[in-house]
XYZ file of C-alpha atoms in Angstrom:
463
model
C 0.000 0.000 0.000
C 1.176 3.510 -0.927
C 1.385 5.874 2.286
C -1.366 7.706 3.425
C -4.114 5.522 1.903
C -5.978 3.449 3.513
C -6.916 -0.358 3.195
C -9.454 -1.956 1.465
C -12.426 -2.684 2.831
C -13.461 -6.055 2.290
C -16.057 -6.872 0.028
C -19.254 -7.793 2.553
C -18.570 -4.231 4.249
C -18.505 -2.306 1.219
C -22.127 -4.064 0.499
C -23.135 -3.140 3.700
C -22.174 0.573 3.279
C -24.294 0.698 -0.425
C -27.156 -1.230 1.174
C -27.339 1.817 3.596
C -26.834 4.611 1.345
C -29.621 3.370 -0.911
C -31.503 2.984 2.001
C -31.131 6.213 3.075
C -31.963 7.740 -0.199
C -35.071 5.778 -0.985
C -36.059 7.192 2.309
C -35.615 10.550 1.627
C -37.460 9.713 -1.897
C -40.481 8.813 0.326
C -40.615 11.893 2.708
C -43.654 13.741 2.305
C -43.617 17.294 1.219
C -42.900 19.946 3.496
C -41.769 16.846 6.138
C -37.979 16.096 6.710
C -36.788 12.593 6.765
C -34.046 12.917 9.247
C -33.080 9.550 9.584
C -34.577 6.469 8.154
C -36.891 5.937 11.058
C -37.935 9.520 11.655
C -40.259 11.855 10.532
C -40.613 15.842 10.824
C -43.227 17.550 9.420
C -43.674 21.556 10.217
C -45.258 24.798 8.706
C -48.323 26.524 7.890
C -48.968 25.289 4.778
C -49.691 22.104 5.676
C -53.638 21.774 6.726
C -53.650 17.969 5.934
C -51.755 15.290 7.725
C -49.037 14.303 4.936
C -48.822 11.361 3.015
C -47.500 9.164 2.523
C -45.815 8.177 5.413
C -42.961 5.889 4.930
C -43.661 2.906 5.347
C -40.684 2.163 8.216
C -41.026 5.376 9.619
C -40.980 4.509 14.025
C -41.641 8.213 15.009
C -43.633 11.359 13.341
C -43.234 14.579 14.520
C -46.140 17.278 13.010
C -44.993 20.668 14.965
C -46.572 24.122 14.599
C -49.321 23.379 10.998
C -52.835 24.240 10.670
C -54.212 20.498 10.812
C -58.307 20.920 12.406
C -58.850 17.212 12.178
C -57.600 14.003 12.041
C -59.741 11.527 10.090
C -59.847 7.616 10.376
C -56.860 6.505 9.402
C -55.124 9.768 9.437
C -51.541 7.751 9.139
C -52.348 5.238 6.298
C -50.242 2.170 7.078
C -47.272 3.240 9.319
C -47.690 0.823 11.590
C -44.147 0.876 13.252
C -44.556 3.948 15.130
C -43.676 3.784 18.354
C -43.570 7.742 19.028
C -46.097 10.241 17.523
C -46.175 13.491 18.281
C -48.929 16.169 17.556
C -48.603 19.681 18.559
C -48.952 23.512 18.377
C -51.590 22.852 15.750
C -55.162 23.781 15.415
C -56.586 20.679 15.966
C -59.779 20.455 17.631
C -61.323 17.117 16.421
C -60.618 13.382 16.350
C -62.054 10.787 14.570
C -62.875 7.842 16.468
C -60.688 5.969 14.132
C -57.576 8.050 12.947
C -55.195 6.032 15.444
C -56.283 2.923 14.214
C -52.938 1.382 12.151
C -50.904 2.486 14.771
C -52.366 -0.306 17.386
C -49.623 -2.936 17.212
C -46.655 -0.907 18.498
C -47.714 2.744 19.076
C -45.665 3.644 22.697
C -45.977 7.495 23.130
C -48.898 9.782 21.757
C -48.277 13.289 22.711
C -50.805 15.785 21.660
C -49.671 18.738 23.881
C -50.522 22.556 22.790
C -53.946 21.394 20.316
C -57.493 23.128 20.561
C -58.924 19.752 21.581
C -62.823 20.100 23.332
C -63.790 16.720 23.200
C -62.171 12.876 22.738
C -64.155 9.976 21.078
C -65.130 7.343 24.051
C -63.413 4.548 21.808
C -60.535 7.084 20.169
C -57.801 5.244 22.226
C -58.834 1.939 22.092
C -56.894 -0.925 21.176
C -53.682 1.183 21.676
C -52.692 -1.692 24.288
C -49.130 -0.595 24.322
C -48.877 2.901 24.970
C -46.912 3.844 27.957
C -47.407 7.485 27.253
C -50.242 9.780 26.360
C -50.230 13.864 26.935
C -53.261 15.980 26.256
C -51.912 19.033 28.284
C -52.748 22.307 27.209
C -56.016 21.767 25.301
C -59.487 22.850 25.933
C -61.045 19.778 27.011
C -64.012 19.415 29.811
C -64.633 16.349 30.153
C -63.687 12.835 29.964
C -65.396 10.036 27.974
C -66.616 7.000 30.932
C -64.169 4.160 28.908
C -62.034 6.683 27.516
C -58.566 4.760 29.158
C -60.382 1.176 29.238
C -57.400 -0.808 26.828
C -54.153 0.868 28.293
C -53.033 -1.622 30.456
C -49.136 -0.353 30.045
C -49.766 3.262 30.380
C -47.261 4.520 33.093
C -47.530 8.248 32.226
C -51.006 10.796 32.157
C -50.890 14.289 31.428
C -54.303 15.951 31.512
C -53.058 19.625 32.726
C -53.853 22.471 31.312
C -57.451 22.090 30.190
C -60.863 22.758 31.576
C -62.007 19.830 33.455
C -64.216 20.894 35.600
C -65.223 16.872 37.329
C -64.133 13.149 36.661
C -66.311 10.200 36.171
C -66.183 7.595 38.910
C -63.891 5.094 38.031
C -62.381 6.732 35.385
C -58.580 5.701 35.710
C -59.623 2.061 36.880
C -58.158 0.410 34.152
C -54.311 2.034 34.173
C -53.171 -0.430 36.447
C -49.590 0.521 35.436
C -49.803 3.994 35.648
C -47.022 6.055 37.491
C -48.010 9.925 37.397
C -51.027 11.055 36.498
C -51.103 14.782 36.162
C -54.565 16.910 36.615
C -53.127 20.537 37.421
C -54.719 23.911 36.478
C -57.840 22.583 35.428
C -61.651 23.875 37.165
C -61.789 20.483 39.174
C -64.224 21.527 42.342
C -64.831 17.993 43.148
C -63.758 14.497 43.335
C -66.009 11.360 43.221
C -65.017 9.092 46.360
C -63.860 6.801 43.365
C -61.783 8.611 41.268
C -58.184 7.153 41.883
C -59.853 3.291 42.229
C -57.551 0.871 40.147
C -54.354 3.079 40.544
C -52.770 0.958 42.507
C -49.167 1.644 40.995
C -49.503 5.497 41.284
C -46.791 7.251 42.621
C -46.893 11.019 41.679
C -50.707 12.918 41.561
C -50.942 16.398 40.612
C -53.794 18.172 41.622
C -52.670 21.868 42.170
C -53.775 24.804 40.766
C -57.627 23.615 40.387
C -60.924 24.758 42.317
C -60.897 21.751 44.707
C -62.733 23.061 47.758
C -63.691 19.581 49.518
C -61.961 16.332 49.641
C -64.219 12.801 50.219
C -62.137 11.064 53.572
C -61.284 8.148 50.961
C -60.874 9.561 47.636
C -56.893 8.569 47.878
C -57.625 4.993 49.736
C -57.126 2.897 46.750
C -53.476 4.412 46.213
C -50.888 2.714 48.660
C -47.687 3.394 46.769
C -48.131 7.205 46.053
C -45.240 9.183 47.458
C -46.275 12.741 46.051
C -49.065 14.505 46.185
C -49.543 17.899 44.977
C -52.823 19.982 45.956
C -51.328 23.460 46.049
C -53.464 26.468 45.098
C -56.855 25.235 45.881
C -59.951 25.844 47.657
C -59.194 23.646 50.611
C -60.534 25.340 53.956
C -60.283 21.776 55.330
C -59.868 18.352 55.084
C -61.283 15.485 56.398
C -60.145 13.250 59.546
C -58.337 10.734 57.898
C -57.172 11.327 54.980
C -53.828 11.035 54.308
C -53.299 7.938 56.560
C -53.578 5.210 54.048
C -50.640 6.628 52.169
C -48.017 5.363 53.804
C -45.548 6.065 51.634
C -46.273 9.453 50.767
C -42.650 11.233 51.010
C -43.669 14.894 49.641
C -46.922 16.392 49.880
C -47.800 20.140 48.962
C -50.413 22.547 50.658
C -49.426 25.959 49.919
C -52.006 28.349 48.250
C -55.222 27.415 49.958
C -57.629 29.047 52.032
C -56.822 27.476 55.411
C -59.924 27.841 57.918
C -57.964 27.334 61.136
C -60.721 26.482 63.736
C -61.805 22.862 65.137
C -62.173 21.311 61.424
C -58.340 21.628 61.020
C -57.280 20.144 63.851
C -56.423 16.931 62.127
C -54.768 18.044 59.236
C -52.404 20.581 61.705
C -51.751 17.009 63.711
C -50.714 15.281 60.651
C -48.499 18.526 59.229
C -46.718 18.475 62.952
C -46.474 14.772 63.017
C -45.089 14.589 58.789
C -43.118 18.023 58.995
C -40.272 16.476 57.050
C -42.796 15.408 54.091
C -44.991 18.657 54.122
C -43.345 21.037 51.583
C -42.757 24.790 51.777
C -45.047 24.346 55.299
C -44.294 27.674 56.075
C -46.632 28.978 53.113
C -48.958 26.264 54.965
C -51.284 29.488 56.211
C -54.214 30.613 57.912
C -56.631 32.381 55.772
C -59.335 32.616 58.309
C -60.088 33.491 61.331
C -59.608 36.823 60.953
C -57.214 36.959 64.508
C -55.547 33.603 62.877
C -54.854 35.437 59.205
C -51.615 34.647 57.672
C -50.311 32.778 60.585
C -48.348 29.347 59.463
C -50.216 26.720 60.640
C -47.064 24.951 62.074
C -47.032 27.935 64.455
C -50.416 27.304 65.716
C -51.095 25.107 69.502
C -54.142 23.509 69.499
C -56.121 25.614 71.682
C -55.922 28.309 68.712
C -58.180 25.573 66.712
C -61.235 26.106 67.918
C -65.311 27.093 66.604
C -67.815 29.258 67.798
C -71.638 28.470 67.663
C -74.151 30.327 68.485
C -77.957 30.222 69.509
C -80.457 32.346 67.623
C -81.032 35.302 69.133
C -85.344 34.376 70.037
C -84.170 31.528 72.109
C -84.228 33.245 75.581
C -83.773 31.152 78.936
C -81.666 31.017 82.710
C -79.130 28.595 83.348
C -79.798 25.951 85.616
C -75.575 26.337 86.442
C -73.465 29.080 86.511
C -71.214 29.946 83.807
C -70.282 32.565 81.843
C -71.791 33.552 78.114
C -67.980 33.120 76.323
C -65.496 30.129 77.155
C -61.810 29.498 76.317
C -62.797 27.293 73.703
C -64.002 30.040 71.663
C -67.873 29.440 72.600
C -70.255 32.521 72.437
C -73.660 31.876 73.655
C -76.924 33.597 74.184
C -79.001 31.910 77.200
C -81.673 34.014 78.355
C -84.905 32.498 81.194
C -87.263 29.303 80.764
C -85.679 26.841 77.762
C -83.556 24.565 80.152
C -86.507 21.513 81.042
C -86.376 19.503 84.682
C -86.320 16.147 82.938
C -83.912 14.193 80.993
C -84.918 12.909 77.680
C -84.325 9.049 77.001
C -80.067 8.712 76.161
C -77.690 6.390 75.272
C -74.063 8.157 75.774
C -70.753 6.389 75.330
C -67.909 8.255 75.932
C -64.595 7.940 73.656
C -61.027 9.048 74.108
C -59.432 11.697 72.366
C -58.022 9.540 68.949
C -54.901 11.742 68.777
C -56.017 14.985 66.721
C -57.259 17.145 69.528
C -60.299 17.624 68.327
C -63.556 16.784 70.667
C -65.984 15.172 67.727
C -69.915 13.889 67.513
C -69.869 10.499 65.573
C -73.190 9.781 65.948
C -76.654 11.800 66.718
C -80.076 10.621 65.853
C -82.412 13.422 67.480
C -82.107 16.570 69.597
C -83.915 19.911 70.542
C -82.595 23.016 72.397
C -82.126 23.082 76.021
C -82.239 19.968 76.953
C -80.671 18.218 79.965
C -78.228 15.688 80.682
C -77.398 13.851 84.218
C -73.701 13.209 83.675
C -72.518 10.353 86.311
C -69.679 11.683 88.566
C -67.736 8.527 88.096
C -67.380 9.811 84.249
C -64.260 10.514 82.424
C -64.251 13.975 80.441
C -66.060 13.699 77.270
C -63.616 13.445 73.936
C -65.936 11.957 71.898
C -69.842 11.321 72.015
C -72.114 9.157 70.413
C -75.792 9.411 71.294
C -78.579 8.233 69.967
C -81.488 10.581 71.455
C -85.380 10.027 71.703
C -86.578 10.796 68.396
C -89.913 12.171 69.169
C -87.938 15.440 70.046
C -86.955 15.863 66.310
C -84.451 15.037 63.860
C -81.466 16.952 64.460
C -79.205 14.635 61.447
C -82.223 14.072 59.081
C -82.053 10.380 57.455
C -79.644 10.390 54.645
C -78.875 13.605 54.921
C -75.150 12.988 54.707
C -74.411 15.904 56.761
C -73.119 16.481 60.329
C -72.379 19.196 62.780
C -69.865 20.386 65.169
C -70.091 19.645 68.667
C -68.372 21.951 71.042
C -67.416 21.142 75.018
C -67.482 23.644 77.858
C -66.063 22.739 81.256
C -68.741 23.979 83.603
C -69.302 23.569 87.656
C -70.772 20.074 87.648
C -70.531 19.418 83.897
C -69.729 20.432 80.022
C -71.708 21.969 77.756
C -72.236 21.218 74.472
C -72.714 23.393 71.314
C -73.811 21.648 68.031
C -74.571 23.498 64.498
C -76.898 21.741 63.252
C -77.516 20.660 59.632
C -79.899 24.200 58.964
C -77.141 26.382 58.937
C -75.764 28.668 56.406
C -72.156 27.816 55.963
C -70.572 23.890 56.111
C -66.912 23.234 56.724
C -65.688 20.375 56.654
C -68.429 18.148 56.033
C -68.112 14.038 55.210
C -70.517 14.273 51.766
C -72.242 11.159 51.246
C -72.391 9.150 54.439
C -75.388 6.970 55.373
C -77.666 7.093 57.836
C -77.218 3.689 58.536
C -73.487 3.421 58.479
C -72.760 6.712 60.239
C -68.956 7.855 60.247
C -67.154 9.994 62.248
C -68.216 13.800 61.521
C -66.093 16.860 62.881
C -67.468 19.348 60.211
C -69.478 22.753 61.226
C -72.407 24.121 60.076
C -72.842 27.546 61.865
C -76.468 28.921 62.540
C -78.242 26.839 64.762
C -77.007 25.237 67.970
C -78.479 23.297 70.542
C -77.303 23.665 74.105
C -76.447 20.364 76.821
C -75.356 20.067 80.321
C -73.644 16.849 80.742
């Protein structure tokens, strides 16, 4: 060999070498107009001028990229036969409309649909289906409302969700219970205001929810039950005033939750959230923006810097009841209880009671589980050999009027005064203007612990 040149190759690699060249170029022979053919396998399509999904697709083409055209619609089979995608990405366009149909040759291998940045309202129920291997699917930043019932039903591999950015204002029961893969399922800065009890059922894999940034105002005690491997949850910038007893024990893995950005109503109904926040500090995130929004004397205080005497509620008696005391006490207590008791409401006898006292269960807060029937002013012997009340359940003669109507589903507060020779007890009943707190949904006949307030009425005990 002469110096400086280099070897021959052998034969089989110079084949190789042509085999790939032609390759290449019958590829770029294929490529649609306006698209680039980057590389054998990949497809980039962008520009105003296109309105129409181009065609044809190559035939080996694995990913498609359509970035920034004026596409409205995609039509059954939008993609003709390029049915080796795995990635296909469709964004910054001005589609608002799928066919039920235009995914359908891209079943067999189709891994990652992203269809960020569109002017989508509303999905076909069945668009999705038979897309059994997808492992990815974005629809953030769209203007969708709601979701189609079997919308997710034939995803079994989907680890990743991204519904932000759109106008969801509720979720169908149920609607996730299929994804029993998925890993994150992202719902931020939508209108949610509510959350069926079953809206996470089937996630059982779920690690990372977003729910920030949304119009969430009230949270069922076991709308995150079904998810024992989540380690983040994310309800920043909500509505929350409260939450209810319970709810974040089943996740026992949780590692980072966020609060920030709601309207924190620090009185009684908050006592077990500020438990869980003091007991979890090193998993509550930026807790110092975990704030007080109300009571007015409470306002912008970090709830980390509140004891638990500061959570407390006032109820109140309407102003026509009028009777005397049968004990002395005064009108205003340290727990925050502001009374009106004025002569002749408090009767001599005791209705018919069944009382069961309960210790405290560790969130400070002194809560009715149970009340069938009650009436102002009425009496109760308490026996000396008593502990303090922490809890009460009582069932109460009827005949002196529903206090918790039958299925109702709705509670009240119930408030405990030390007093010389017994507490008394404040209750909002059901009739009131504003509910905090409140357990939606629970049945008469299985009743469940209640510590939410409902402020106009109140009904008045010595114990």
């Amino acid at each position: 060999l002469l110096p400086g040149l280099c070897p021959a190759l052998p034969a089989p690699s110079w084949q190789r070498w042509l085999l790939l060249l032609v390759g290449i170029q019958l590829a770029r022979g294929q490529c649609p107009e306006q698209c680039q053919c980057v590389r054998t396998a990949q497809v980039e399509c962008s520009g105003a001028g296109i309105t129409t999904v181009p065609s044809p697709i190559p035939a080996n083409a694995m990913t498609l990229q359509i970035i920034n055209t004026r596409i409205a619609e995609l039509g059954d089979a939008s993609f003709g036969n390029a049915s080796l995608l795995i990635g296909l990405r469709i964004e910054k366009n001005n589609l608002s409309r799928i066919s039920p149909g235009a995914f359908q040759h891209l079943l067999p291998h189709l891994e990652k649909l992203l269809l960020d940045n569109n002017f989508i309202e509303v999905l076909p129920p069945q668009g999705f289906f038979g897309l059994n291997k997808l492992k990815l699917l974005t629809l953030s930043s769209n203007h969708i409302t709601e979701l189609p019932c079997c919308l997710f039903d034939t995803m079994p591999h989907l680890r990743e969700l991204d519904l932000g950015r759109n106008s969801l204002a509720t979720l169908p029961d149920g609607i996730f219970v299929n994804l029993t893969s998925l890993g994150k399922l992202i719902l931020s800065h939508n209108q949610l205001a509510a959350l069926p009890r079953g809206a996470f059922t089937g996630l059982s894999k779920l690690l990372d929810l977003q729910l920030d940034t949304n119009q969430l105002s009230a949270l069922d005690d076991e709308v995150f039950a079904s998810l024992p491997n989540l380690k983040t949850l994310n309800l920043r910038k909500n509505q929350l005033e409260s939450v209810p007893r319970g709810l974040l024990d089943p996740l026992k893995k949780l590692s980072s939750v966020y609060l920030s950005g709601n309207p924190w109503r620090c009185d009684c109904n908050l006592c077990y959230l500020h438990s869980w926040i003091l007991g979890n500090s090193e998993k509550v995130k930026l807790s110092t923006q975990v704030s007080c929004k109300s009571p007015p004397h409470l306002a912008g205080q970090a709830v980390t810097s509140l004891r638990d005497d500061h959570l407390t509620c006032q109820a109140t008696l309407p102003l026509s009841a009028s009777f005397t005391p049968s004990l002395p006490f005064t009108s205003t207590s340290s727990q925050g209880i502001s009374m009106l008791l004025s002569p002749g409401a408090l009767p001599t006898a005791a209705p018919t009671t069944d009382t069961r006292w309960h210790p405290d269960t560790g969130g400070g807060c002194r809560c009715l589980t149970r009340a069938t029937g009650s009436r102002e002013g009425e009496q109760w012997p308490r026996n000396a050999g008593d502990p303090a009340p922490d809890q009460l359940e009582t069932s109460l003669d009827p005949g002196h009027g529903p206090l918790l109507p039958a299925g109702s589903g709705r509670g009240f507060c119930l408030h405990l005064l030390p007093i010389p020779g017994g507490y008394l007890q404040g209750a909002s009943s059901p009739w009131g203007r504003r509910s905090q707190g409140l357990l939606p949904r629970a049945p008469a006949s299985s009743p469940r612990r209640i510590t939410g307030c409902v402020g106009a009425r109140a009904s008045i005990v010595t114990l």
